mmCIF file of C-alpha atoms in Angstrom:
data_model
loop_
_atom_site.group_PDB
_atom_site.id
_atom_site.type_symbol
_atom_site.label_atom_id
_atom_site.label_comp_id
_atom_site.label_asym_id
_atom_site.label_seq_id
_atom_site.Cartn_x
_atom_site.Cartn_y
_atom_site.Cartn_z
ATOM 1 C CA UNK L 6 3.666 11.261 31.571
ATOM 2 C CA UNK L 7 6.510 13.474 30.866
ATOM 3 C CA UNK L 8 7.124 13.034 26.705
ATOM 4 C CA UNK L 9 10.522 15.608 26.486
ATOM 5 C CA UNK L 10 12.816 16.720 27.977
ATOM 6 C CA UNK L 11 14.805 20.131 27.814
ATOM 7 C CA UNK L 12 18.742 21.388 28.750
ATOM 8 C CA UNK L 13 20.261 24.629 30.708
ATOM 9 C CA UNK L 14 22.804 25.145 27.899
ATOM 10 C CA UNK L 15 26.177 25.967 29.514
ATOM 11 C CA UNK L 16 27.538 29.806 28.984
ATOM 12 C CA UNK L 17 30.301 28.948 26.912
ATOM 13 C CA UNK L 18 28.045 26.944 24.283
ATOM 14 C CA UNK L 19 25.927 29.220 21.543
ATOM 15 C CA UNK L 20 22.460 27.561 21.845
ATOM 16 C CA UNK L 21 22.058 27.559 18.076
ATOM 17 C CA UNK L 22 25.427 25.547 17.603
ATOM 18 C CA UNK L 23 24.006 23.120 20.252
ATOM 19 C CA UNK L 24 20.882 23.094 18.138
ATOM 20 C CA UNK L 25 22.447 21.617 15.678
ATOM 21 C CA UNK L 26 24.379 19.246 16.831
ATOM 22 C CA UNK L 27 21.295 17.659 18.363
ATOM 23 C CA UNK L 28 19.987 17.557 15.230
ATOM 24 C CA UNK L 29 22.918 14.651 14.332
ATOM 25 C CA UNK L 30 21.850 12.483 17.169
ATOM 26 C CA UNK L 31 20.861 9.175 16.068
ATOM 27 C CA UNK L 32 17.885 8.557 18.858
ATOM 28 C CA UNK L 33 17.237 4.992 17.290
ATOM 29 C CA UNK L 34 20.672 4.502 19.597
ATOM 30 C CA UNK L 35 19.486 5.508 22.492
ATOM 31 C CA UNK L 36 15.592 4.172 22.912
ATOM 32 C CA UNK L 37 14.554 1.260 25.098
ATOM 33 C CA UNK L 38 11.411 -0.683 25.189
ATOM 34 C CA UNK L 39 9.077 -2.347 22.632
ATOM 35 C CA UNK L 40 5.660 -1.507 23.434
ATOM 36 C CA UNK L 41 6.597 2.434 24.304
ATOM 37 C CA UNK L 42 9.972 2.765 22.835
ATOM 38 C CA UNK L 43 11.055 5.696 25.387
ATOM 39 C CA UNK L 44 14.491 7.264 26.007
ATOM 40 C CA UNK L 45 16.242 7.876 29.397
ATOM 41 C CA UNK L 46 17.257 11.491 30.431
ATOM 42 C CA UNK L 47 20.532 9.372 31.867
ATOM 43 C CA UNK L 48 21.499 7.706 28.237
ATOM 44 C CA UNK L 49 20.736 11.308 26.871
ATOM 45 C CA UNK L 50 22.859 13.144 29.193
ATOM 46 C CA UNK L 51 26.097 11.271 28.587
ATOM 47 C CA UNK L 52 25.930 11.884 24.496
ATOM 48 C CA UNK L 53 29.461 12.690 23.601
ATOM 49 C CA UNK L 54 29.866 16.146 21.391
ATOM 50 C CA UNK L 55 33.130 18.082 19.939
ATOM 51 C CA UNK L 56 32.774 21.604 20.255
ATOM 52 C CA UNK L 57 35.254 24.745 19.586
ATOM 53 C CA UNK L 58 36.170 26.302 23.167
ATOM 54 C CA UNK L 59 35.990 29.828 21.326
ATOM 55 C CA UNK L 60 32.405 30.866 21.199
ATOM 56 C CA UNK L 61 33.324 33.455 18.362
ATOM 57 C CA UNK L 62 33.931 30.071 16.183
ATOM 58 C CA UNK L 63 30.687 28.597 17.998
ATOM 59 C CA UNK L 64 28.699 31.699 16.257
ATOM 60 C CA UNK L 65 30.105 31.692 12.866
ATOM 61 C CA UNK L 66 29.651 27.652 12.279
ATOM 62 C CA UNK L 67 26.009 28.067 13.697
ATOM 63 C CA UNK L 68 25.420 31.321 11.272
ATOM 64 C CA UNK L 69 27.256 29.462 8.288
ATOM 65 C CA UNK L 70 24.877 26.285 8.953
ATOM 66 C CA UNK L 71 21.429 28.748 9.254
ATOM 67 C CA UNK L 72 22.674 30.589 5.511
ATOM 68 C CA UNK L 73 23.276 27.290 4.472
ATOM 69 C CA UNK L 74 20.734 25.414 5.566
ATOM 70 C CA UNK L 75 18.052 28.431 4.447
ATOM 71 C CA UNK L 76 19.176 27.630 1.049
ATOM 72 C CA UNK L 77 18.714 24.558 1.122
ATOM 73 C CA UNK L 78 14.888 24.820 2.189
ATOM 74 C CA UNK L 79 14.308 27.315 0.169
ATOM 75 C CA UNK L 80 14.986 25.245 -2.292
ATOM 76 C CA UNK L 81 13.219 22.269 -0.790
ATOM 77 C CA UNK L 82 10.102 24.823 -1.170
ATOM 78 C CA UNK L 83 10.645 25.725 -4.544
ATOM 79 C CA UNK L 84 10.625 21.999 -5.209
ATOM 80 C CA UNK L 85 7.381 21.318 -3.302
ATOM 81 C CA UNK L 86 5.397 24.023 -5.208
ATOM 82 C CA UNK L 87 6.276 22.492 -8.761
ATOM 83 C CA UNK L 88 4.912 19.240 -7.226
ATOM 84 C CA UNK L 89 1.333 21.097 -6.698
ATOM 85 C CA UNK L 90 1.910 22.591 -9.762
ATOM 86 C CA UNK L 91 2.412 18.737 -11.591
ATOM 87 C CA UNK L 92 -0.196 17.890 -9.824
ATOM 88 C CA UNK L 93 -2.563 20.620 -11.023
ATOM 89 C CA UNK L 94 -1.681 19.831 -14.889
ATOM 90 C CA UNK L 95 -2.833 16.443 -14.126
ATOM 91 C CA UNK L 96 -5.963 17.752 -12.573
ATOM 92 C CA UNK L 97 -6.660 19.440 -15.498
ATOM 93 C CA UNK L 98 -5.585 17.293 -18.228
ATOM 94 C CA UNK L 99 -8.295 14.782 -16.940
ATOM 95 C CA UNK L 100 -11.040 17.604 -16.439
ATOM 96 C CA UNK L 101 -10.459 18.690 -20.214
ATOM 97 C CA UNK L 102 -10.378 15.104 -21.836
ATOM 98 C CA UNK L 103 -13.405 14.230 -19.838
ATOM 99 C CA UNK L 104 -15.586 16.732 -20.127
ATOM 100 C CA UNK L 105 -14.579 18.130 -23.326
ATOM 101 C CA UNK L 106 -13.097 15.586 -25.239
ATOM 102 C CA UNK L 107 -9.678 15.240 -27.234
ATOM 103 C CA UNK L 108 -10.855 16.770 -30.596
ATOM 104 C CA UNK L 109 -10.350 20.646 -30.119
ATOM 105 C CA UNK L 110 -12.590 20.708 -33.656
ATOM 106 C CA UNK L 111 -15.263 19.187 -32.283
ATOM 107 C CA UNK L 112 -19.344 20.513 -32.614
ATOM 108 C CA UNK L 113 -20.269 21.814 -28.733
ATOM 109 C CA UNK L 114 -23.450 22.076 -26.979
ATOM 110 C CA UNK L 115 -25.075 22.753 -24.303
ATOM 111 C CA UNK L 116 -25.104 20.095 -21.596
ATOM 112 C CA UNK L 117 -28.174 20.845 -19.582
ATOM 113 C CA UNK L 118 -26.088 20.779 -16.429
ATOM 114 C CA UNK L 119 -24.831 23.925 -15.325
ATOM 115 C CA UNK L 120 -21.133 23.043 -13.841
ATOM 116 C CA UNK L 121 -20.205 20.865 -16.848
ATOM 117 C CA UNK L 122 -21.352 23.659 -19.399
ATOM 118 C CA UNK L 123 -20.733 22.643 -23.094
ATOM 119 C CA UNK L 124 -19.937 18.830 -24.699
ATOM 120 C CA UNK L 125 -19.405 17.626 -27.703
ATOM 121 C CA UNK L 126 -22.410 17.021 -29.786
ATOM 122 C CA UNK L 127 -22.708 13.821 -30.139
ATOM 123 C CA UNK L 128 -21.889 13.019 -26.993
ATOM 124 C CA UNK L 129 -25.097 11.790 -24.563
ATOM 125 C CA UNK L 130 -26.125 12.573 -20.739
ATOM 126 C CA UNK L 131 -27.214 10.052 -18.526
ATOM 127 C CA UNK L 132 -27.957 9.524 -14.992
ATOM 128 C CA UNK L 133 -25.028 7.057 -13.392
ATOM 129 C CA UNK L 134 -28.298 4.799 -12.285
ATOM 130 C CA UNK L 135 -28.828 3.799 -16.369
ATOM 131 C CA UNK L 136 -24.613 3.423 -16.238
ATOM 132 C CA UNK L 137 -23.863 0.705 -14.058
ATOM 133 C CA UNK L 138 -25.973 -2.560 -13.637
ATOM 134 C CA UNK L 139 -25.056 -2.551 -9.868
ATOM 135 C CA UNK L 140 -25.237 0.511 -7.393
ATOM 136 C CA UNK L 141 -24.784 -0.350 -4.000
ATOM 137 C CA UNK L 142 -22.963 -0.676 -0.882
ATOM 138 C CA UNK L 143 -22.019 -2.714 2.077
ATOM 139 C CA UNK L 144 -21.889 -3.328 6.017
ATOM 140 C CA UNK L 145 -19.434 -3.703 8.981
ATOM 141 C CA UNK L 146 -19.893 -6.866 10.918
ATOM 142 C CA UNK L 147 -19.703 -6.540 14.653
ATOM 143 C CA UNK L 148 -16.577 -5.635 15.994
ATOM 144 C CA UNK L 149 -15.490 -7.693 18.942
ATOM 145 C CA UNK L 150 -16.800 -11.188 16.853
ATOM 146 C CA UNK L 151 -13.481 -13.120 15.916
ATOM 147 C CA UNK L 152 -16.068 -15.482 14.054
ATOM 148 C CA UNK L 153 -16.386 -12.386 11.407
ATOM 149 C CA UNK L 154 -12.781 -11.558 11.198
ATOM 150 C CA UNK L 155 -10.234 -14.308 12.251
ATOM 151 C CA UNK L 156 -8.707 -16.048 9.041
ATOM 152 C CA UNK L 157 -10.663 -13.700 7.355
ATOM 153 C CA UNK L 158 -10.318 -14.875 3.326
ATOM 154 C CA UNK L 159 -12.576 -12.362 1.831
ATOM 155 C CA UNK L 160 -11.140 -8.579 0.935
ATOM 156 C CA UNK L 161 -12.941 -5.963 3.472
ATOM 157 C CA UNK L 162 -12.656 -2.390 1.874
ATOM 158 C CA UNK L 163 -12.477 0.456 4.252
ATOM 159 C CA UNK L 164 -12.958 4.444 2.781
ATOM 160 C CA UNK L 165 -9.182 4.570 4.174
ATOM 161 C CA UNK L 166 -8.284 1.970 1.588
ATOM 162 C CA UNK L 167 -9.478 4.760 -1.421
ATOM 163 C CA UNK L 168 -6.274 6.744 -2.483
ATOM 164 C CA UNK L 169 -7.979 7.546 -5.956
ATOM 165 C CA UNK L 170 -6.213 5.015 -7.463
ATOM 166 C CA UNK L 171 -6.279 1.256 -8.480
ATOM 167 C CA UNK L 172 -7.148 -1.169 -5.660
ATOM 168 C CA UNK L 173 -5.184 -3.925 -5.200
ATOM 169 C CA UNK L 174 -5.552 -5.092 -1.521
ATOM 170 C CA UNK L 175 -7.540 -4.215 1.905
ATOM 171 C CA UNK L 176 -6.390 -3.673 5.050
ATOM 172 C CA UNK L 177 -8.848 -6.122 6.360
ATOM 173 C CA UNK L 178 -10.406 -9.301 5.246
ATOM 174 C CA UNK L 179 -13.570 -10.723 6.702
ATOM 175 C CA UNK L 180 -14.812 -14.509 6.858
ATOM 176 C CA UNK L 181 -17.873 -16.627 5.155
ATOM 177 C CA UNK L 182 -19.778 -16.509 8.321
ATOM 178 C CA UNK L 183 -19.601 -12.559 7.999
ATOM 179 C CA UNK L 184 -20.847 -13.275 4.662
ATOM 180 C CA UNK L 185 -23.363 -15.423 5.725
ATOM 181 C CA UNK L 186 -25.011 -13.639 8.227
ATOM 182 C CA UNK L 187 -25.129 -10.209 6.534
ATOM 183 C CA UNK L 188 -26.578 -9.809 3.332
ATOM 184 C CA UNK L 189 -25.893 -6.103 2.589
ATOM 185 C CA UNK L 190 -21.767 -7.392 2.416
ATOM 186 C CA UNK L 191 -21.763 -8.447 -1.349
ATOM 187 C CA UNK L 192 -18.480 -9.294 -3.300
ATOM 188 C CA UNK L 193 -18.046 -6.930 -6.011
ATOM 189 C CA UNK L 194 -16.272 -7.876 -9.201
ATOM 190 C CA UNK L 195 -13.256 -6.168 -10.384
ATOM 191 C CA UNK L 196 -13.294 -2.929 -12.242
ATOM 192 C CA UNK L 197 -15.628 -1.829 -9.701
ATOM 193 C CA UNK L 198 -15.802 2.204 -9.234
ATOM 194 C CA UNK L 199 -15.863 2.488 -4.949
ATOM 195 C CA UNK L 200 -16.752 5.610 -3.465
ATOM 196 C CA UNK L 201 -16.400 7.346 0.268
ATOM 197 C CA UNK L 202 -19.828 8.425 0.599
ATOM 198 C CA UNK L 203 -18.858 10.529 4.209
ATOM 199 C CA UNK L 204 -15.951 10.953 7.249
ATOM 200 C CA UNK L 205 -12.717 12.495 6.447
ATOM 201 C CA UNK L 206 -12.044 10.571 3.089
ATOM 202 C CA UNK L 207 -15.439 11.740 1.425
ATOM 203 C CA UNK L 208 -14.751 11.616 -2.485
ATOM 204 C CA UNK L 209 -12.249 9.368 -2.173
ATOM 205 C CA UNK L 210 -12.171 6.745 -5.276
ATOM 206 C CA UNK L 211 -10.447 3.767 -6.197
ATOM 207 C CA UNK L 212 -11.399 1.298 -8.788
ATOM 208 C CA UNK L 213 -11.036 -2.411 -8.095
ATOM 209 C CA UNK L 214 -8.537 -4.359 -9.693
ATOM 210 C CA UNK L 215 -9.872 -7.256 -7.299
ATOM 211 C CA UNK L 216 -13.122 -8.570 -6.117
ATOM 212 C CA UNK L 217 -13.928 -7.132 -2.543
ATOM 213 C CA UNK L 218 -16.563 -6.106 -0.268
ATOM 214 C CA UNK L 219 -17.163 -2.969 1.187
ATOM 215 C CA UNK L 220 -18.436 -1.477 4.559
ATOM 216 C CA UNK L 221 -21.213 1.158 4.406
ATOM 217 C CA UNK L 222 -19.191 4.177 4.033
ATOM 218 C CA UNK L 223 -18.718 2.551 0.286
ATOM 219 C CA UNK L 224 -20.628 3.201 -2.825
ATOM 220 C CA UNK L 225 -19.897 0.775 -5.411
ATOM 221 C CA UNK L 226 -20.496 1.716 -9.106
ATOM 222 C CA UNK L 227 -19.975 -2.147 -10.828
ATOM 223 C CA UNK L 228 -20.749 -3.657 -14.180
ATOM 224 C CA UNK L 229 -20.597 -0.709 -16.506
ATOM 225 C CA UNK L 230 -23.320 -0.707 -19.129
ATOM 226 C CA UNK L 231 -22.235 2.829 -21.162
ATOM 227 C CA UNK L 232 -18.924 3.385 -20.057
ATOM 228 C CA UNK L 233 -15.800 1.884 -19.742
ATOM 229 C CA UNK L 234 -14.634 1.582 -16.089
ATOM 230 C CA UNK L 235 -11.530 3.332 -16.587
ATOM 231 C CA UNK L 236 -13.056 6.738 -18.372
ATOM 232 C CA UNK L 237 -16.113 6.259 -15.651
ATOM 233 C CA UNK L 238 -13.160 6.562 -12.834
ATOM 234 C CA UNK L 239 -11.734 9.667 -14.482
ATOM 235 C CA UNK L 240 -15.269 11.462 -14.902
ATOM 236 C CA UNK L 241 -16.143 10.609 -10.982
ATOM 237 C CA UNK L 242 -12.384 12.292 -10.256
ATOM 238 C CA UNK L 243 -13.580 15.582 -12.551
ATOM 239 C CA UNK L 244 -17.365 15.786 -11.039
ATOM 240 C CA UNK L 245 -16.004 14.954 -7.013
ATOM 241 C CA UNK L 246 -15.933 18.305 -6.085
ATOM 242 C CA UNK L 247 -19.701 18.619 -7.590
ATOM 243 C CA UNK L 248 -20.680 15.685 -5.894
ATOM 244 C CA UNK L 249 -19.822 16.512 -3.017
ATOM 245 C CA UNK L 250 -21.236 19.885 -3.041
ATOM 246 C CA UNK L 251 -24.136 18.259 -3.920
ATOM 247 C CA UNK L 252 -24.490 15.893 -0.643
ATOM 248 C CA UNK L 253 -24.597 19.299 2.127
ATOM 249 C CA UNK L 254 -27.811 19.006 3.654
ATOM 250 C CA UNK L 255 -27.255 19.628 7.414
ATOM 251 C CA UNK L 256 -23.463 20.403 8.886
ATOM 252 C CA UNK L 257 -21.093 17.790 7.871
ATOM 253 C CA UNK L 258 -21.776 16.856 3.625
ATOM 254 C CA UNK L 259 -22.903 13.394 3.204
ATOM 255 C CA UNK L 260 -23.111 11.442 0.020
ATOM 256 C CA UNK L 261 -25.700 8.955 -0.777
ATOM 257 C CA UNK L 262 -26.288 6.023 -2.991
ATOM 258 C CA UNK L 263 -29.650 7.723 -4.371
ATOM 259 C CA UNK L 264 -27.486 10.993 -4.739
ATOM 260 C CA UNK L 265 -24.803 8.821 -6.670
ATOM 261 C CA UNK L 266 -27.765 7.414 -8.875
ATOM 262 C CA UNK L 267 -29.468 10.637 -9.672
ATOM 263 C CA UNK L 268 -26.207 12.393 -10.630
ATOM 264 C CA UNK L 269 -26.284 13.336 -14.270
ATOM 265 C CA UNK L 270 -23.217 12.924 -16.502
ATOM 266 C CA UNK L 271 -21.490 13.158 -19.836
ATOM 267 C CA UNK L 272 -21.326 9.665 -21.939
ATOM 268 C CA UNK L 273 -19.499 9.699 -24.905
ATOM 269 C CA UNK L 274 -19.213 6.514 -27.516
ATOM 270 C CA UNK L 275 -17.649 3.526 -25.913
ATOM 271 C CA UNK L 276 -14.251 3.729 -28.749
ATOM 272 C CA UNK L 277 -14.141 7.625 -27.522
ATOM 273 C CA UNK L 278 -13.739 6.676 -24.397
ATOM 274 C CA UNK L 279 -10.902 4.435 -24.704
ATOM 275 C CA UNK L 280 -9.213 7.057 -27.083
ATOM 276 C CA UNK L 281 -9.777 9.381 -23.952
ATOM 277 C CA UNK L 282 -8.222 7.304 -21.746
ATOM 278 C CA UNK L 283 -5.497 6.423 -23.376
ATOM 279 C CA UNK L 284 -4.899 10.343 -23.730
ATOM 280 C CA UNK L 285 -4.830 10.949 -20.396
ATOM 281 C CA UNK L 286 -2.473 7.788 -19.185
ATOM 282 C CA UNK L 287 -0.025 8.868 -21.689
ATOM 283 C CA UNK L 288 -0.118 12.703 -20.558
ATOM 284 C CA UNK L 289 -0.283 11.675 -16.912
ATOM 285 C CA UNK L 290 2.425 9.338 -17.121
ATOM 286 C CA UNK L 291 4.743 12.221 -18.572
ATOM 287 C CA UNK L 292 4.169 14.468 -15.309
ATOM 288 C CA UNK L 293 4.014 11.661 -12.971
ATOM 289 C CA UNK L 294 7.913 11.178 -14.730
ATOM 290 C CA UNK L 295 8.167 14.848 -14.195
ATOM 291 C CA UNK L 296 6.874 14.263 -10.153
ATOM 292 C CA UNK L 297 8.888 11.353 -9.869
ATOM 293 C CA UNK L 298 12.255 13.439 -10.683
ATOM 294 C CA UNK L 299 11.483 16.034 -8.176
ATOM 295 C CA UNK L 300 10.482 14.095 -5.609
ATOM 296 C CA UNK L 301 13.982 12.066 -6.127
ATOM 297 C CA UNK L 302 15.648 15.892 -5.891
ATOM 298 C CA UNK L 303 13.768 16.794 -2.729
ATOM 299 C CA UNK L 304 14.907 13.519 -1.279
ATOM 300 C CA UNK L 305 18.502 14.267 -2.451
ATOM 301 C CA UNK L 306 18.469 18.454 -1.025
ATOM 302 C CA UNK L 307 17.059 16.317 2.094
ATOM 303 C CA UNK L 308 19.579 13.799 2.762
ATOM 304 C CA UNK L 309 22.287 17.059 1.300
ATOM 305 C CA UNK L 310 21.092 18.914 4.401
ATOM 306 C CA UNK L 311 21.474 16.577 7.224
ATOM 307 C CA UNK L 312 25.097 15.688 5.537
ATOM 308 C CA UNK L 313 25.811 19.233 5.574
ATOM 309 C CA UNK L 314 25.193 19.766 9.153
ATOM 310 C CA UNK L 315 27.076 16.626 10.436
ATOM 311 C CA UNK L 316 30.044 16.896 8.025
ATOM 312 C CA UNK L 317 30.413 20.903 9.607
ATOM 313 C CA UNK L 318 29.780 20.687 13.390
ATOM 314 C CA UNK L 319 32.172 17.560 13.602
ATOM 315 C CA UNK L 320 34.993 20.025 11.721
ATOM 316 C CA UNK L 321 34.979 17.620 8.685
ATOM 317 C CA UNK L 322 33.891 20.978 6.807
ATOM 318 C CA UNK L 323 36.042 24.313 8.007
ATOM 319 C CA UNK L 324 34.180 26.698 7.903
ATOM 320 C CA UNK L 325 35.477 30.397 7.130
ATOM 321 C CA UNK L 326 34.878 33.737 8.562
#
């Protein structure tokens, strides 16, 4: 099935002009269907524009709109960067607090594990298996059985649910009977750490903020016994990369629960910990304010651009050779 459609551009129309003025077309006006929303070449055909007969004029508003509009992305670019940039600082003020602490005066050592390097003295290592009182994972009930799924009432997580953030819903829920007749699906409690363990999201974290279960793409890190669950979901977010270098054994990397228990990690004192997070939620808030102003701006240069366009190939906007 045909998904476009294209237009001989008459001779006395500059195709870049033209360009443009598709680009003010609102297509929401012109689609038809609800399953396929499509749009007929008929309804396209009869859109309605204002143009200049002189094609001299044609070629100056078109060359106008592409210095213009240039600008504009440029600037839209420029924007996008500092975004990486914020997000970088973030990156790194959680590596630093968790791996090195917030006391710049602090005694170092050596950690024993080569990618970590030095700690603070007094701080411990542990494998995450003497960490958490529960390590495990989950299952996916067969597909097809509305017995497993209709009216689910129990939160389902899904790797796609992990945005390395809080979780505070599923996508899917699943029912008693699903709980019934698998026993891998457990409900974990809340303040959970939940791992992708392999696909596309691998790495992916997200700690609970409600009770859920979890397919077997999960690996659930619950009941903390030497860390709090916060700090615990910053460390995982430093060591990911580590982890996951870790889990390539064949082609595609794979993580595994025993992988996930055998991983060695820094474990400072409990009150440290919360002083450590409480670091990095006040720095991180201060560039997320940062992100959330350029973001805003982007949006703004965005909605700027389209105005420009409309505002100067409908002659609100003369523009000047």
């Amino acid at each position: 099935v045909d998904t476009a459609y294209y237009t001989n551009i008459n001779f006395n129309v500059y195709p870049k002009l033209f360009y443009y003025l598709c680009t003010t077309i609102n297509f929401n006006l012109y689609k038809y269907g609800s399953a396929v929303p499509s749009m007929a070449q008929e309804a396209l055909s009869q859109i309605p524009f204002a143009i200049s007969k002189e094609l001299a004029e044609q070629t100056a508003i078109a060359a106008y709109l592409d210095r213009k509009t240039d600008e504009i992305d440029d600037l839209i670019v420029d924007k996008k960067r500092l975004l990486e940039l914020y997000e970088d600082e973030k990156t790194a003020v959680i590596n630093q607090a968790v791996t090195k602490g917030t006391n710049p005066k602090a005694k170092m050592k050596d950690s024993g594990i080569e990618w970590l390097g030095e700690i603070p003295k007094h701080w411990e290592v542990k494998r995450l298996s003497w960490c958490f009182g529960i390590i495990g994972s989950g299952a996916t009930p067969k597909a097809g059985n509305e017995e497993y799924y209709y009216n689910g009432e129990f939160n389902w997580l899904l790797t796609g649910d992990l945005t390395d953030r809080e979780v505070r819903g599923t996508s899917k829920k699943i029912t008693q009977k699903a709980l019934d007749d698998y026993s891998s699906l457990k409900k974990y409690p809340e303040n959970s750490i939940v791992m992708a363990m392999y696909g596309a999201t691998i790495g992916k974290l997200g700690i609970l903020k409600i009770p859920t279960t979890v397919n077997q793409a999960c690996c659930v890190m619950g009941t903390p016994i030497h860390f709090n669950s916060v700090f615990a979901f910053y460390l995982l977010l430093a060591a990911r990369n580590e982890i996951i270098n870790m889990s390539y054994g064949g082609g595609q990397p794979n993580i595994s629960q025993e992988l996930i228990k055998s991983f060695r990690a820094q474990v400072p004192p409990i009150k440290e910990q919360q002083t450590i997070v409480r670091h990095i939620e006040v720095e991180c808030s201060r560039i997320d304010e940062k992100i959330a102003k350029t973001q805003k701006l982007i949006k703004l240069l965005i909605e700027y651009r389209t105005a420009l366009v409309s505002e100067v190939v409908t002659g609100k906007i003369k523009v000047i050779d």
